[in-house]
Tab-separated table of C-alpha atoms (C1' of nucleotides) in Angstrom:
chain	number	residue	atom	x	y	z
T	1	MET	CA	64.991	-26.329	-164.797
T	2	SER	CA	61.393	-27.094	-165.617
T	3	ALA	CA	59.127	-24.548	-163.994
T	4	PRO	CA	56.520	-26.104	-161.698
T	5	SER	CA	53.643	-23.704	-161.386
T	6	ALA	CA	52.352	-25.242	-158.159
T	7	ASP	CA	53.709	-24.445	-154.681
T	8	PRO	CA	57.372	-25.294	-154.237
T	9	PRO	CA	57.189	-27.985	-151.545
T	10	ALA	CA	60.578	-27.816	-149.817
T	11	GLN	CA	61.728	-24.225	-149.978
T	12	ARG	CA	64.044	-23.550	-147.026
T	13	ASP	CA	65.810	-20.415	-145.787
T	14	THR	CA	64.398	-18.324	-148.559
T	15	THR	CA	62.241	-15.235	-148.611
T	16	LYS	CA	59.421	-17.494	-147.452
T	17	ALA	CA	61.304	-18.524	-144.315
T	18	ARG	CA	62.240	-14.909	-143.584
T	19	LEU	CA	58.610	-13.959	-144.078
T	20	TYR	CA	57.409	-16.448	-141.500
T	21	ASP	CA	60.071	-15.414	-139.001
T	22	ALA	CA	59.236	-11.730	-139.338
T	23	ALA	CA	55.507	-12.390	-139.087
T	24	ALA	CA	55.976	-14.596	-136.027
T	25	GLU	CA	57.856	-11.889	-134.174
T	26	LEU	CA	55.171	-9.337	-134.961
T	27	PHE	CA	52.338	-11.688	-134.057
T	28	ARG	CA	53.952	-12.537	-130.743
T	29	THR	CA	54.614	-8.905	-129.895
T	30	LYS	CA	51.425	-7.229	-131.068
T	31	GLY	CA	49.016	-10.106	-131.581
T	32	PHE	CA	47.737	-11.487	-134.875
T	33	ALA	CA	44.755	-9.189	-135.287
T	34	ALA	CA	46.713	-6.049	-134.416
T	35	THR	CA	49.478	-6.803	-136.914
T	36	THR	CA	48.889	-5.434	-140.397
T	37	THR	CA	50.136	-6.846	-143.668
T	38	ARG	CA	51.823	-3.476	-144.182
T	39	GLU	CA	53.951	-4.016	-141.070
T	40	ILE	CA	54.925	-7.521	-142.099
T	41	ALA	CA	55.957	-6.281	-145.524
T	42	ALA	CA	57.906	-3.404	-143.995
T	43	ALA	CA	59.800	-5.809	-141.715
T	44	LEU	CA	60.977	-7.635	-144.841
T	45	GLY	CA	61.648	-4.473	-146.802
T	46	ILE	CA	59.108	-5.337	-149.487
T	47	GLN	CA	55.796	-3.918	-150.576
T	48	LYS	CA	52.543	-5.118	-149.134
T	49	ALA	CA	51.341	-6.503	-152.451
T	50	THR	CA	54.457	-8.668	-152.777
T	51	LEU	CA	53.360	-10.658	-149.724
T	52	TYR	CA	50.555	-12.108	-151.770
T	53	HIS	CA	53.005	-13.758	-154.100
T	54	HIS	CA	54.022	-15.959	-151.145
T	55	ILE	CA	50.757	-16.411	-149.299
T	56	ARG	CA	47.099	-16.345	-150.158
T	57	ARG	CA	45.799	-14.893	-146.933
T	58	LYS	CA	47.184	-13.419	-143.729
T	59	GLU	CA	45.779	-16.439	-141.892
T	60	ASP	CA	48.093	-18.729	-143.875
T	61	LEU	CA	51.008	-17.305	-141.925
T	62	LEU	CA	49.353	-18.099	-138.614
T	63	TYR	CA	48.304	-21.577	-139.647
T	64	GLU	CA	51.722	-22.574	-140.928
T	65	MET	CA	53.611	-21.288	-137.911
T	66	CYS	CA	51.253	-23.096	-135.532
T	67	ARG	CA	51.761	-26.361	-137.411
T	68	ASP	CA	55.486	-25.792	-137.542
T	69	SER	CA	55.953	-25.099	-133.843
T	70	LEU	CA	53.873	-28.122	-132.870
T	71	ALA	CA	55.751	-30.379	-135.282
T	72	ARG	CA	59.024	-29.259	-133.698
T	73	ILE	CA	58.021	-29.866	-130.111
T	74	GLN	CA	56.292	-33.151	-130.934
T	75	SER	CA	59.390	-34.423	-132.668
T	76	ALA	CA	61.558	-33.341	-129.734
T	77	ALA	CA	59.239	-35.230	-127.390
T	78	ASP	CA	59.280	-38.333	-129.587
T	79	GLU	CA	63.044	-38.309	-129.535
T	80	VAL	CA	63.197	-38.041	-125.747
T	81	LEU	CA	60.653	-40.790	-125.229
T	82	ALA	CA	62.511	-43.103	-127.610
T	83	GLU	CA	65.880	-42.807	-125.914
T	84	SER	CA	65.293	-42.430	-122.195
T	85	SER	CA	65.161	-45.503	-120.024
T	86	ASP	CA	63.538	-45.077	-116.623
T	87	SER	CA	60.201	-43.342	-116.270
T	88	ARG	CA	61.398	-40.577	-114.002
T	89	GLY	CA	64.241	-39.818	-116.400
T	90	ARG	CA	61.792	-39.659	-119.288
T	91	LEU	CA	59.625	-37.154	-117.462
T	92	VAL	CA	62.588	-34.976	-116.492
T	93	ASN	CA	63.962	-35.047	-120.033
T	94	LEU	CA	60.553	-34.271	-121.473
T	95	ILE	CA	60.269	-31.175	-119.275
T	96	HIS	CA	63.751	-30.134	-120.289
T	97	ALA	CA	63.051	-30.658	-124.001
T	98	HIS	CA	59.794	-28.719	-123.730
T	99	MET	CA	61.569	-25.650	-122.405
T	100	VAL	CA	64.526	-25.796	-124.776
T	101	THR	CA	62.352	-26.401	-127.830
T	102	SER	CA	59.566	-23.945	-127.083
T	103	LEU	CA	61.838	-21.112	-125.975
T	104	GLY	CA	64.239	-21.843	-128.829
T	105	ASP	CA	61.294	-21.264	-131.163
T	106	ARG	CA	59.847	-18.519	-129.019
T	107	ASP	CA	57.992	-16.381	-131.536
T	108	LYS	CA	56.162	-19.181	-133.293
T	109	HIS	CA	55.519	-21.163	-130.161
T	110	ALA	CA	54.096	-18.185	-128.278
T	111	VAL	CA	51.896	-17.364	-131.245
T	112	MET	CA	50.674	-20.951	-131.374
T	113	LEU	CA	49.783	-20.833	-127.690
T	114	ALA	CA	48.122	-17.426	-127.673
T	115	GLU	CA	46.750	-16.725	-131.146
T	116	LEU	CA	45.165	-20.041	-132.021
T	117	ARG	CA	41.731	-18.457	-131.602
T	118	SER	CA	42.377	-16.125	-134.540
T	119	LEU	CA	42.418	-19.018	-136.991
T	120	PRO	CA	39.341	-19.935	-139.029
T	121	LEU	CA	37.355	-22.572	-137.155
T	122	ASP	CA	38.330	-25.677	-139.121
T	123	GLU	CA	42.008	-24.810	-138.990
T	124	SER	CA	41.951	-23.975	-135.294
T	125	VAL	CA	40.276	-27.328	-134.642
T	126	GLU	CA	43.054	-29.085	-136.531
T	127	ILE	CA	45.821	-27.239	-134.689
T	128	PHE	CA	44.153	-27.787	-131.349
T	129	ALA	CA	44.018	-31.512	-132.039
T	130	LEU	CA	47.767	-31.577	-132.738
T	131	ARG	CA	48.402	-29.668	-129.535
T	132	HIS	CA	46.198	-32.003	-127.535
T	133	GLU	CA	48.024	-34.989	-128.995
T	134	TYR	CA	51.321	-33.565	-127.770
T	135	GLU	CA	49.919	-32.849	-124.336
T	136	LEU	CA	48.661	-36.405	-124.046
T	137	CYS	CA	52.228	-37.615	-124.592
T	138	ILE	CA	53.098	-35.727	-121.450
T	139	GLU	CA	50.147	-37.215	-119.612
T	140	ARG	CA	51.128	-40.748	-120.651
T	141	THR	CA	54.637	-40.134	-119.381
T	142	ILE	CA	53.174	-39.033	-116.069
T	143	THR	CA	50.949	-42.098	-115.915
T	144	ASP	CA	53.959	-44.330	-116.555
T	145	ALA	CA	55.790	-42.615	-113.726
T	146	GLN	CA	52.805	-43.176	-111.445
T	147	VAL	CA	52.723	-46.866	-112.341
T	148	ALA	CA	56.457	-47.093	-111.685
T	149	GLY	CA	55.865	-45.588	-108.259
T	150	VAL	CA	57.913	-42.414	-108.734
T	151	VAL	CA	55.007	-39.978	-109.036
T	152	ARG	CA	52.233	-39.585	-106.475
T	153	THR	CA	48.892	-41.156	-107.312
T	154	ASP	CA	46.607	-39.076	-105.096
T	155	ILE	CA	46.415	-36.535	-107.939
T	156	THR	CA	45.152	-37.750	-111.306
T	157	ALA	CA	47.516	-37.859	-114.267
T	158	LYS	CA	45.255	-35.366	-116.006
T	159	ASP	CA	45.494	-32.857	-113.170
T	160	LEU	CA	49.238	-33.363	-113.039
T	161	ARG	CA	49.501	-32.847	-116.799
T	162	LEU	CA	47.483	-29.628	-116.636
T	163	SER	CA	49.494	-28.384	-113.661
T	164	LEU	CA	52.792	-29.181	-115.338
T	165	LEU	CA	51.789	-27.438	-118.545
T	166	ASN	CA	50.722	-24.431	-116.499
T	167	LEU	CA	54.181	-24.342	-114.982
T	168	LEU	CA	55.955	-24.653	-118.338
T	169	ASN	CA	53.805	-22.699	-120.771
T	170	TRP	CA	53.424	-19.367	-119.021
T	171	THR	CA	57.200	-18.878	-119.129
T	172	ILE	CA	57.179	-17.964	-122.793
T	173	PHE	CA	55.262	-14.771	-122.028
T	174	TRP	CA	57.898	-13.309	-119.739
T	175	PHE	CA	61.055	-15.100	-120.888
T	176	ASP	CA	63.826	-12.762	-121.994
T	177	PRO	CA	66.592	-14.394	-124.052
T	178	ALA	CA	68.952	-11.667	-122.827
T	179	GLY	CA	67.850	-12.209	-119.233
T	180	GLY	CA	69.199	-14.299	-116.403
T	181	ARG	CA	68.051	-17.838	-117.171
T	182	THR	CA	68.678	-20.050	-120.186
T	183	PRO	CA	65.913	-22.366	-121.415
T	184	SER	CA	68.017	-25.301	-120.247
T	185	GLU	CA	68.342	-23.862	-116.746
T	186	LEU	CA	64.609	-23.271	-116.595
T	187	GLY	CA	64.022	-26.866	-117.646
T	188	GLU	CA	66.140	-28.078	-114.755
T	189	LEU	CA	64.498	-25.670	-112.339
T	190	TYR	CA	60.986	-26.732	-113.295
T	191	ALA	CA	61.744	-30.446	-113.324
T	192	GLY	CA	63.137	-30.207	-109.816
T	193	LEU	CA	60.371	-27.998	-108.539
T	194	PHE	CA	57.579	-30.009	-110.101
T	195	LEU	CA	58.835	-33.262	-108.654
T	196	GLU	CA	60.176	-32.182	-105.270
T	197	GLY	CA	58.073	-29.144	-104.460
T	198	ALA	CA	58.955	-25.866	-102.811
T	199	ALA	CA	58.644	-26.916	-99.196
T	200	ALA	CA	61.801	-27.122	-97.146
T	201	ARG	CA	62.727	-30.678	-96.271
T	202	PRO	CA	64.655	-31.755	-93.251
T	203	THR	CA	68.067	-33.006	-94.352
T	204	ALA	CA	68.876	-36.679	-93.849
T	205	ALA	CA	71.215	-35.772	-91.013
T	206	ALA	CA	68.742	-33.493	-89.297
T	207	ASP	CA	66.030	-36.098	-89.808
T	208	LEU	CA	67.832	-38.869	-87.955
T	209	GLY	CA	66.974	-37.584	-84.520
T	210	THR	CA	63.259	-37.156	-85.178
T	211	SER	CA	62.287	-40.211	-87.229
T	212	ALA	CA	59.019	-42.089	-86.597
B	1	MET	CA	18.795	15.777	-109.029
B	2	SER	CA	21.449	18.269	-110.013
B	3	ALA	CA	23.127	17.161	-113.229
B	4	PRO	CA	26.898	16.793	-112.947
B	5	SER	CA	28.351	17.025	-116.417
B	6	ALA	CA	31.625	15.271	-115.447
B	7	ASP	CA	32.041	11.499	-115.160
B	8	PRO	CA	29.804	9.932	-112.537
B	9	PRO	CA	32.359	8.447	-110.159
B	10	ALA	CA	30.530	5.620	-108.420
B	11	GLN	CA	28.012	4.272	-110.880
B	12	ARG	CA	27.445	0.594	-110.117
B	13	ASP	CA	25.368	-2.144	-111.796
B	14	THR	CA	24.157	0.177	-114.487
B	15	THR	CA	24.469	0.149	-118.242
B	16	LYS	CA	28.122	0.988	-117.693
B	17	ALA	CA	28.718	-2.146	-115.630
B	18	ARG	CA	26.892	-4.289	-118.182
B	19	LEU	CA	28.980	-2.697	-120.901
B	20	TYR	CA	32.229	-3.630	-119.202
B	21	ASP	CA	31.069	-7.174	-118.538
B	22	ALA	CA	30.004	-7.707	-122.135
B	23	ALA	CA	33.219	-6.207	-123.472
B	24	ALA	CA	35.336	-8.323	-121.122
B	25	GLU	CA	33.750	-11.529	-122.340
B	26	LEU	CA	34.321	-10.574	-125.970
B	27	PHE	CA	37.891	-9.445	-125.343
B	28	ARG	CA	38.713	-12.686	-123.556
B	29	THR	CA	37.145	-14.825	-126.264
B	30	LYS	CA	38.264	-13.031	-129.415
B	31	GLY	CA	41.003	-10.709	-128.235
B	32	PHE	CA	40.868	-6.941	-127.939
B	33	ALA	CA	41.954	-6.083	-131.462
B	34	ALA	CA	39.635	-8.612	-133.076
B	35	THR	CA	36.587	-7.363	-131.184
B	36	THR	CA	34.675	-4.568	-132.893
B	37	THR	CA	32.619	-1.858	-131.284
B	38	ARG	CA	29.686	-3.191	-133.317
B	39	GLU	CA	29.939	-6.539	-131.539
B	40	ILE	CA	30.104	-4.917	-128.125
B	41	ALA	CA	27.064	-2.802	-128.898
B	42	ALA	CA	25.197	-5.808	-130.273
B	43	ALA	CA	25.917	-7.771	-127.085
B	44	LEU	CA	24.191	-4.993	-125.142
B	45	GLY	CA	21.365	-4.590	-127.610
B	46	ILE	CA	22.235	-0.984	-128.365
B	47	GLN	CA	23.596	0.854	-131.373
B	48	LYS	CA	27.291	1.282	-131.935
B	49	ALA	CA	27.119	5.051	-131.604
B	50	THR	CA	25.495	4.778	-128.195
B	51	LEU	CA	28.666	3.242	-126.810
B	52	TYR	CA	30.363	6.579	-127.163
B	53	HIS	CA	28.003	8.101	-124.677
B	54	HIS	CA	29.638	5.870	-122.047
B	55	ILE	CA	33.244	5.749	-123.199
B	56	ARG	CA	35.545	7.950	-125.195
B	57	ARG	CA	37.572	5.244	-126.885
B	58	LYS	CA	37.568	1.471	-127.183
B	59	GLU	CA	40.808	1.431	-125.183
B	60	ASP	CA	38.986	2.912	-122.181
B	61	LEU	CA	37.191	-0.393	-121.765
B	62	LEU	CA	40.448	-2.305	-121.706
B	63	TYR	CA	42.139	0.104	-119.323
B	64	GLU	CA	39.311	0.116	-116.826
B	65	MET	CA	38.907	-3.653	-116.749
B	66	CYS	CA	42.632	-4.139	-116.220
B	67	ARG	CA	42.630	-1.711	-113.300
B	68	ASP	CA	39.518	-3.310	-111.893
B	69	SER	CA	40.781	-6.890	-111.984
B	70	LEU	CA	44.075	-5.910	-110.383
B	71	ALA	CA	42.354	-3.912	-107.672
B	72	ARG	CA	40.232	-6.945	-106.832
B	73	ILE	CA	43.066	-9.426	-106.575
B	74	GLN	CA	45.285	-6.977	-104.701
B	75	SER	CA	42.582	-6.360	-102.148
B	76	ALA	CA	41.992	-10.111	-101.762
B	77	ALA	CA	45.710	-10.568	-101.157
B	78	ASP	CA	45.831	-7.724	-98.631
B	79	GLU	CA	42.984	-9.324	-96.739
B	80	VAL	CA	44.702	-12.716	-96.606
B	81	LEU	CA	48.014	-11.246	-95.530
B	82	ALA	CA	46.336	-9.245	-92.762
B	83	GLU	CA	44.541	-12.163	-91.174
B	84	SER	CA	46.730	-15.244	-91.543
B	85	SER	CA	49.181	-16.103	-88.835
B	86	ASP	CA	51.996	-18.506	-89.781
B	87	SER	CA	53.985	-17.957	-92.945
B	88	ARG	CA	53.104	-21.266	-94.540
B	89	GLY	CA	49.415	-20.606	-93.927
B	90	ARG	CA	49.717	-17.168	-95.501
B	91	LEU	CA	51.256	-18.644	-98.638
B	92	VAL	CA	48.633	-21.362	-98.915
B	93	ASN	CA	45.815	-18.876	-98.393
B	94	LEU	CA	47.342	-16.484	-100.901
B	95	ILE	CA	47.401	-19.224	-103.555
B	96	HIS	CA	43.827	-20.099	-102.737
B	97	ALA	CA	42.688	-16.471	-102.904
B	98	HIS	CA	44.493	-15.985	-106.206
B	99	MET	CA	42.566	-18.807	-107.833
B	100	VAL	CA	39.189	-17.932	-106.363
B	101	THR	CA	39.520	-14.230	-107.160
B	102	SER	CA	41.003	-14.513	-110.652
B	103	LEU	CA	38.675	-17.275	-111.838
B	104	GLY	CA	35.721	-15.583	-110.183
B	105	ASP	CA	36.510	-12.568	-112.347
B	106	ARG	CA	37.572	-14.688	-115.295
B	107	ASP	CA	36.823	-12.436	-118.234
B	108	LYS	CA	38.460	-9.301	-116.904
B	109	HIS	CA	41.363	-11.093	-115.308
B	110	ALA	CA	42.175	-13.067	-118.457
B	111	VAL	CA	41.990	-9.896	-120.504
B	112	MET	CA	44.320	-8.149	-118.071
B	113	LEU	CA	46.830	-10.982	-118.355
B	114	ALA	CA	46.689	-11.397	-122.132
B	115	GLU	CA	45.672	-8.084	-123.675
B	116	LEU	CA	47.793	-5.647	-121.712
B	117	ARG	CA	49.943	-5.090	-124.797
B	118	SER	CA	47.003	-3.584	-126.674
B	119	LEU	CA	46.908	-0.583	-124.355
B	120	PRO	CA	48.562	2.705	-125.274
B	121	LEU	CA	52.102	2.736	-123.902
B	122	ASP	CA	51.646	5.000	-120.896
B	123	GLU	CA	48.575	3.134	-119.730
B	124	SER	CA	50.153	-0.280	-120.217
B	125	VAL	CA	53.124	0.891	-118.163
B	126	GLU	CA	50.784	1.934	-115.372
B	127	ILE	CA	48.882	-1.356	-115.397
B	128	PHE	CA	52.066	-3.374	-115.544
B	129	ALA	CA	53.337	-1.546	-112.469
B	130	LEU	CA	50.184	-2.454	-110.539
B	131	ARG	CA	50.534	-6.052	-111.623
B	132	HIS	CA	54.174	-6.133	-110.592
B	133	GLU	CA	53.278	-4.698	-107.215
B	134	TYR	CA	50.817	-7.539	-106.662
B	135	GLU	CA	53.342	-10.121	-107.753
B	136	LEU	CA	55.897	-8.745	-105.330
B	137	CYS	CA	53.398	-9.350	-102.515
B	138	ILE	CA	53.598	-13.002	-103.464
B	139	GLU	CA	57.359	-12.901	-103.555
B	140	ARG	CA	57.544	-11.315	-100.102
B	141	THR	CA	55.274	-14.030	-98.744
B	142	ILE	CA	57.638	-16.624	-100.199
B	143	THR	CA	60.647	-14.887	-98.708
B	144	ASP	CA	58.953	-14.870	-95.306
B	145	ALA	CA	58.323	-18.582	-95.644
B	146	GLN	CA	61.966	-19.140	-96.519
B	147	VAL	CA	63.084	-17.192	-93.463
B	148	ALA	CA	60.685	-19.205	-91.331
B	149	GLY	CA	62.263	-22.380	-92.680
B	150	VAL	CA	59.187	-23.798	-94.381
B	151	VAL	CA	60.233	-23.105	-97.991
B	152	ARG	CA	63.473	-24.284	-99.576
B	153	THR	CA	66.222	-21.724	-99.990
B	154	ASP	CA	68.217	-23.332	-102.785
B	155	ILE	CA	65.859	-21.602	-105.248
B	156	THR	CA	65.604	-17.819	-105.079
B	157	ALA	CA	62.351	-16.208	-103.969
B	158	LYS	CA	62.159	-14.568	-107.399
B	159	ASP	CA	62.383	-17.883	-109.238
B	160	LEU	CA	59.822	-19.371	-106.881
B	161	ARG	CA	57.493	-16.416	-107.447
B	162	LEU	CA	57.786	-16.730	-111.222
B	163	SER	CA	57.270	-20.495	-111.058
B	164	LEU	CA	54.249	-20.165	-108.810
B	165	LEU	CA	52.656	-17.547	-111.031
B	166	ASN	CA	53.267	-19.809	-114.030
B	167	LEU	CA	51.388	-22.541	-112.228
B	168	LEU	CA	48.481	-20.298	-111.275
B	169	ASN	CA	48.051	-17.945	-114.216
B	170	TRP	CA	47.867	-20.339	-117.137
B	171	THR	CA	44.758	-21.942	-115.644
B	172	ILE	CA	42.529	-19.081	-116.704
B	173	PHE	CA	43.061	-19.954	-120.365
B	174	TRP	CA	41.638	-23.450	-120.104
B	175	PHE	CA	39.398	-23.187	-117.042
B	176	ASP	CA	35.773	-24.119	-117.713
B	177	PRO	CA	33.315	-22.973	-115.015
B	178	ALA	CA	31.041	-25.833	-116.077
B	179	GLY	CA	33.935	-28.304	-115.939
B	180	GLY	CA	35.223	-30.613	-113.274
B	181	ARG	CA	37.099	-28.368	-110.860
B	182	THR	CA	36.018	-25.359	-108.852
B	183	PRO	CA	38.434	-22.459	-108.367
B	184	SER	CA	38.651	-23.397	-104.697
B	185	GLU	CA	39.597	-26.992	-105.520
B	186	LEU	CA	42.251	-25.772	-107.917
B	187	GLY	CA	43.643	-23.514	-105.228
B	188	GLU	CA	44.002	-26.482	-102.895
B	189	LEU	CA	45.501	-28.623	-105.635
B	190	TYR	CA	48.095	-26.033	-106.583
B	191	ALA	CA	49.033	-25.170	-103.009
B	192	GLY	CA	49.680	-28.824	-102.259
B	193	LEU	CA	51.515	-29.474	-105.485
B	194	PHE	CA	53.644	-26.349	-105.287
B	195	LEU	CA	54.766	-27.090	-101.757
B	196	GLU	CA	55.036	-30.869	-101.762
B	197	GLY	CA	55.806	-31.664	-105.397
B	198	ALA	CA	54.628	-34.454	-107.655
B	199	ALA	CA	57.152	-37.101	-106.679
B	200	ALA	CA	55.903	-40.104	-104.743
B	201	ARG	CA	57.172	-40.142	-101.191
B	202	PRO	CA	57.795	-43.244	-99.233
B	203	THR	CA	55.270	-43.437	-96.409
B	204	ALA	CA	56.619	-43.328	-92.880
B	205	ALA	CA	55.869	-47.030	-92.493
B	206	ALA	CA	57.489	-48.054	-95.783
B	207	ASP	CA	60.478	-45.894	-95.013
B	208	LEU	CA	61.366	-47.652	-91.799
B	209	GLY	CA	63.045	-50.594	-93.431
B	210	THR	CA	65.176	-48.668	-95.908
B	211	SER	CA	66.436	-45.693	-93.919
B	212	ALA	CA	70.032	-44.430	-94.235
P	1	DG	C1'	20.389	8.000	-123.217
P	2	DT	C1'	19.497	6.306	-127.657
P	3	DC	C1'	18.966	6.769	-132.400
P	4	DT	C1'	20.151	7.400	-137.892
P	5	DA	C1'	23.502	8.872	-140.852
P	6	DT	C1'	28.040	9.667	-142.136
P	7	DA	C1'	32.711	10.990	-141.934
P	8	DA	C1'	37.623	9.655	-142.235
P	9	DA	C1'	40.959	6.388	-141.950
P	10	DG	C1'	42.810	1.837	-142.376
P	11	DA	C1'	42.280	-2.932	-143.376
P	12	DG	C1'	43.027	-7.180	-146.584
P	13	DA	C1'	43.440	-8.338	-151.068
P	14	DT	C1'	43.797	-7.854	-156.418
P	15	DA	C1'	45.200	-6.034	-161.284
P	16	DG	C1'	48.472	-5.713	-164.286
P	17	DA	C1'	53.037	-3.667	-165.669
P	18	DC	C1'	58.028	-4.691	-165.438
A	1	DG	C1'	59.556	-11.928	-157.708
A	2	DT	C1'	58.639	-7.218	-157.076
A	3	DC	C1'	56.487	-3.058	-158.070
A	4	DT	C1'	52.581	0.971	-158.360
A	5	DA	C1'	47.951	1.732	-158.228
A	6	DT	C1'	43.521	0.682	-156.773
A	7	DC	C1'	39.336	-1.808	-155.231
A	8	DT	C1'	36.238	-2.969	-151.686
A	9	DC	C1'	35.042	-3.548	-147.216
A	10	DT	C1'	35.337	-2.628	-142.334
A	11	DT	C1'	36.957	-0.011	-138.776
A	12	DT	C1'	36.683	3.705	-135.052
A	13	DA	C1'	34.562	7.659	-134.056
A	14	DT	C1'	31.494	11.928	-134.657
A	15	DA	C1'	27.271	14.976	-135.852
A	16	DG	C1'	23.086	16.083	-134.711
A	17	DA	C1'	18.026	14.792	-134.261
A	18	DC	C1'	14.694	12.879	-130.845
DNA sequence: GTCTATAAAGAGATAGAC
DNA sequence: GTCTATCTCTTTATAGAC
C-alpha cells in the first residue's frame, strides 16, 4: 500500500503491456518513424499526452520491445539447447523454435529486425550485441553439427549461419497468421530444406541399379 | 534547343540521376520516413527548395527507385531465361543473377524491398504487382525444374519460391561491399546450398561399405 | 537551375488541472 | 492515471527573385 514513486518493476498485462502491443503493431505495419504518438494513443483510446505518463520518449517503446523480443527468442534457444541430445536434433529444434517464437511474437520481432536503426546509437549498439549473441548460438550449434559429421564442412559455419538466418528471418515480412502455413509447419519445412536441399534425389530403390 | 516544358523522358547521369542515387543511399540507411528533404539536398550540395525543381514530392523519389530496381532485376532474369538451356542451369543462373543484380544496385533494391509500405496506396499496389511478377518468374523456373526431375516435388513450387527468396533477399540487409564475399560468390554459395542442402553426405567411397 | 524567405501543417513533448 | 491546452521545433512544400 506504500506508494513507490519510481518505476513499477514488474507490471504485467496492464495498460503498459497494451501500450507496447499496440505500438509494436503500428511500428511493424508503418515503420517507427512513420508512426506518430497520436496514432499510438488513438489505438489505446487515450490522449496523446497520457502516453507520457507511461514512457519518457517514443524511442523507449522501440528499445523495450527490441529487448523483449530478443530475450524471448534467446530463452527459447537456451531451452532447446539444454534439452536436446544429438547435434542434428539440436539444430532442427533450434530452427523450429526460432520460427515458432519469432512468428508468435510477430510484431515485436519484426520491429526488432527492421527498425533497430531508428534507435539512438548507444541503444542500437546494445540491442545489436544481444542479437549477435543469439545468432552466435546458432553458429555454435552448426559448428557442433559439423564436428559431429552431420553438416557439410566445405562451407564455413559463419556462412551457414548467415544463410540459415536469411532463410528464417525474411519470413516474418510476408507471414500471414490467417494464411496457409503455421509457424510450426514453416519450422519443419525450413529445417528439412536447409539440411537436405531442394534437389531431387534418386530414391534408394532407384539408386540400386546405378551405384558406383 | 527547343525547350520542352514537360518532363524530360530520357535524362541520364545528370543531376536527376545523382539525386536518386543520393536519396537511395539515405533511404536505405535511415529509412524513407526518417530521411528529410534537407538531408537529401545537403548530400547533393544544393538547397532544399532546389529539389522541387526535379521532383514534385518526396514520394516520387521512392516510387521511381522502386520501379527502377525492379526493371533491372526483371530484365536480368529475362536475359538468363532466354539464354540458358537445361532447367537446372536456368535456376542456378537465375539465383546468380539475382544476387549480382540486387547487390549491384544495393541502395535502390534494399529500399524497394523494405520501404514499399511508405508509398501511397495506389503506387505501392503497382510496385508490388511488378515485384510479384518477377517472383513468379522464379516460381515458374522452379516448376520447370520439378517437371524435369531435378528439383524435389514433395515441396510445392510456391513454398520453394518463398524459401529461395528468403535465402536471397535478406542478404541485402547485412551485405558489406567491402566485406568478405562478392555478390557473385554469394550467388554460387546460395545456389549450391539451396539445391544440395547443408547436411553432410557420405562420399561415394565411404558409402560403399554401408549401403542398403 | 539555383537561391532566400516563408508558408502551413504536423511532430514530440510538457504544464498543470482534475 | 487521464485530461485539455499549449509550447517548440521540424517537416514538406511553395513563392518569387536572380
